[in-house]
C-alpha positions in Angstrom: -0.2 0.1 0.2 1.2 3.7 -0.9 2.1 5.6 2.1 -0.3 8.0 3.6 0.0 11.4 1.8 0.9 14.5 3.7 -1.3 16.8 2.1 -0.8 20.7 1.7 2.7 21.5 1.7 3.8 18.7 3.8 7.3 17.1 3.9 8.5 13.5 4.3 12.1 12.1 5.5 12.1 10.4 2.0 11.1 12.2 -1.1 8.4 10.5 -2.9 6.2 11.9 -5.5 4.8 15.5 -5.2 2.3 17.4 -7.4 0.9 20.5 -7.2 -2.7 21.5 -7.9 -4.2 24.7 -9.2 -7.9 25.8 -10.3 -9.5 28.9 -11.3 -6.5 30.7 -12.5 -8.5 33.4 -14.2 -5.5 35.5 -16.1 -2.8 34.9 -13.3 -0.1 33.9 -15.6 2.6 35.2 -13.3 2.0 33.0 -10.5 1.1 30.2 -12.8 4.7 30.2 -14.2 5.8 29.1 -10.9 3.2 27.0 -9.8 5.1 23.6 -10.8 8.5 24.6 -8.9 9.7 21.7 -6.9 6.9 19.4 -8.2 7.0 16.3 -10.2 4.0 17.5 -12.0 1.5 20.3 -12.3 -2.5 19.5 -12.3 -4.8 22.2 -13.6 -8.2 22.1 -12.9 -9.4 24.7 -15.4 -10.8 28.3 -15.7 -7.8 29.9 -17.2 -9.9 32.6 -18.7 -10.7 36.0 -17.2 -14.0 37.3 -18.2 -14.6 39.4 -15.2 -12.9 39.8 -11.9 -15.7 40.2 -9.3 -13.1 41.5 -6.7 -11.6 44.0 -9.3 -14.0 45.1 -11.8 -11.4 46.6 -14.1 -9.7 43.3 -15.0 -11.1 40.9 -17.7 -12.6 40.7 -21.1 -15.8 42.1 -20.1 -14.5 45.6 -18.6 -12.0 45.8 -21.5 -14.9 45.7 -24.1 -17.5 47.7 -22.1 -16.0 49.7 -19.2 -15.8 49.5 -15.6 -19.0 51.2 -14.9 -21.0 48.3 -16.9 -18.7 45.7 -15.1 -19.8 47.4 -11.7 -23.5 47.0 -12.7 -23.5 43.6 -14.2 -21.6 42.2 -11.0 -24.5 44.1 -8.9 -27.2 42.3 -10.7 -25.7 39.0 -10.9 -24.7 38.9 -7.1 -28.3 40.0 -6.5 -29.5 37.0 -8.8 -31.2 39.2 -11.0 -30.1 37.3 -14.0 -32.7 38.3 -16.6 -31.6 42.1 -16.1 -28.0 41.2 -16.4 -28.7 39.4 -19.6 -30.7 42.4 -21.0 -27.8 44.6 -20.1 -25.3 42.2 -21.7 -27.7 42.2 -24.7 -27.6 46.1 -25.1 -23.9 46.2 -24.6 -23.2 43.7 -27.3 -25.5 45.3 -29.8 -23.2 48.5 -29.6 -20.1 46.5 -30.4 -20.9 46.0 -34.1 -19.2 43.0 -34.4 -19.9 39.2 -34.3 -20.0 38.4 -30.5 -18.5 34.9 -30.6 -15.4 36.3 -32.8 -14.8 39.1 -30.3 -14.8 36.8 -27.3 -12.7 34.2 -29.2 -10.2 36.7 -29.9 -9.8 37.9 -26.4 -9.8 34.4 -25.2 -7.0 33.4 -27.5 -4.9 36.0 -26.3 -5.2 34.8 -22.8 -4.6 31.4 -23.7 -1.6 32.1 -25.5 -0.1 33.6 -22.4 -1.4 31.1 -19.9 -0.3 27.7 -21.8 3.2 29.3 -22.8 4.0 29.2 -18.9 2.6 25.8 -17.9 5.6 23.4 -16.9 6.3 19.8 -18.2 4.5 17.6 -17.4 1.0 19.3 -16.8 -2.2 17.5 -16.7 -5.1 19.8 -17.3 -8.9 19.6 -17.5 -11.7 22.5 -18.6 -13.3 24.7 -16.3 -16.8 26.0 -17.1 -15.7 29.3 -18.4 -13.0 27.7 -20.8 -13.6 26.9 -24.5 -12.5 23.3 -25.0 -12.0 23.4 -28.9 -9.4 26.1 -28.8 -7.1 24.2 -26.0 -5.4 21.9 -28.8 -3.9 24.8 -30.4 -2.2 26.0 -27.3 -1.5 22.8 -25.4 2.1 21.8 -26.2 3.7 18.6 -25.8 4.2 18.7 -22.2 0.6 19.4 -21.4 -1.9 16.5 -21.4 -5.6 17.5 -21.5 -8.0 14.9 -20.2 -11.8 15.0 -19.6 -13.6 11.8 -18.5 -10.1 10.2 -18.7 -7.4 8.9 -16.3 -3.7 9.2 -16.1 -1.1 7.4 -13.8 1.3 9.8 -11.7 3.7 8.3 -9.5 2.0 5.0 -9.2 -1.3 6.4 -8.2 -4.3 7.0 -10.7 -6.0 10.2 -11.3 -9.3 10.6 -13.0 -10.2 14.0 -14.5 -13.7 15.6 -15.3 -13.8 19.0 -16.6 -16.6 21.7 -17.2 -19.6 22.8 -15.2 -23.3 21.9 -15.0 -25.9 24.4 -16.6 -26.8 27.5 -14.5 -28.3 30.9 -15.2 -25.0 32.3 -16.0 -24.4 30.5 -19.1 -20.9 30.1 -19.1 -19.2 28.5 -22.2 -18.5 24.9 -20.9 -21.8 24.0 -19.0 -23.2 20.6 -20.0 -26.1 18.5 -19.0 -26.3 16.5 -15.7 -26.5 13.4 -17.8 -23.3 14.1 -19.9 -21.5 14.9 -16.7 -22.6 11.8 -14.9 -21.3 9.8 -17.9 -17.8 11.3 -17.7 -17.8 10.5 -13.9 -18.6 7.0 -14.7 -16.0 6.5 -17.5 -13.4 7.8 -15.2 -14.3 4.9 -12.6 -12.1 4.0 -9.5 -9.2 6.1 -8.9 -6.9 7.1 -6.4 -7.5 10.8 -6.8 -10.5 12.4 -8.6 -10.0 15.6 -10.2 -12.9 17.8 -11.2 -13.5 21.6 -11.9 -16.8 21.8 -9.8 -17.1 20.2 -6.3 -19.7 17.5 -5.1 -23.1 18.3 -4.3 -22.4 19.1 -0.5 -23.8 22.4 0.9 -20.6 23.3 2.8 -18.6 23.0 -0.3 -20.9 24.7 -2.8 -21.7 27.8 -0.9 -19.6 31.0 -1.8 -19.5 33.3 1.4 -18.6 36.5 -0.8 -21.2 35.9 -3.5 -23.8 34.8 -0.9 -25.0 32.1 -3.0 -24.8 28.2 -3.7 -22.9 27.2 -6.7 -23.8 24.2 -8.7 -21.9 20.9 -7.4 -22.4 17.4 -8.8 -24.7 14.9 -7.3 -23.2 12.1 -9.8 -19.6 13.2 -8.4 -20.9 12.9 -4.7 -22.3 9.4 -5.5 -19.0 8.4 -7.0 -17.2 9.4 -4.0 -19.2 7.4 -1.6 -19.3 4.5 -4.1 -15.6 4.3 -5.3 -14.0 5.9 -2.1 -11.0 7.7 -3.7 -8.2 9.0 -1.6 -8.9 12.5 -2.4 -11.4 14.5 -4.4 -9.8 17.9 -5.7 -11.9 20.6 -7.3 -12.2 24.5 -7.4 -15.1 26.5 -8.9 -16.2 28.2 -5.7 -13.8 30.9 -4.8 -14.6 31.7 -1.4 -16.1 28.6 -0.2 -17.9 28.1 3.3 -15.7 24.9 3.9 -12.6 24.4 2.1 -11.9 20.8 3.1 -13.8 17.9 4.7 -14.4 14.3 4.5 -16.9 12.4 2.8 -16.5 8.9 4.2 -12.8 7.9 3.6 -12.4 10.6 0.8 -10.6 13.9 1.6 -12.5 16.5 -0.4 -10.4 19.6 -1.0 -11.0 23.0 -2.9 -7.7 23.6 -4.3 -8.5 27.2 -5.6 -8.9 30.2 -5.9 -5.4 30.4 -7.8 -6.1 33.7 -9.2 -6.4 35.3 -5.8 -3.8 33.4 -3.6 -1.0 32.6 -6.5 -0.2 29.4 -4.4 -0.8 25.8 -5.6 -2.1 23.0 -3.3 0.5 20.3 -2.8 0.2 16.5 -2.5 3.0 14.5 -1.7 3.1 10.6 -1.2 
């Protein structure tokens, strides 16, 4: 049996395998470039793109296109869960751009991906977040980056499963999929030592964001798989300021490894 991992930033007398894990990078290329230092591999659980920084409304694709005042307003509406009004505001703003919306967004995302992927170390194992655009990743992921979604990889003798994306919400972010499609990817991964996903399992303490003051969408299929297959770890991000960052579900240690955009520090796992 493999030795018990030390968890976050632990050390052992004899060096084994060490991986660093990040999620919700949201444009933080500077810290991402150092995230793999001292590790045998880097794991990235998605959301490389920064559309709008809810802490600093001047950062991201949205304020670059529409200005900080409109960013302030749309954050206010979304935080108040007035999603219809937020969509109406977005529609009015996009109408004033005079260009194809998809093309404008893709150009901005490509610029961010070019910067993000260029600093990823070798090896990196990555899956998508809900604000990512998966069809673009093959253009920027170099030979040292393995992209997995509904797939497994072996690292240091342990099996890691990866499931990317998020579930459908009123926010309508780019990579939201149906509950059925998400559950099928969880099923395809099967039994693993470490289950890596962008979104958390559907546990109230893990999905509640204390700053946004709302429950984000977690996965019931993921929670069921954790209870059934009992991985050593379930690692995820998505919820930036969770009520609880770490808790056990049965024998499984569930850990929120974000929000990297703010902390700039990876979560470390060593065994």
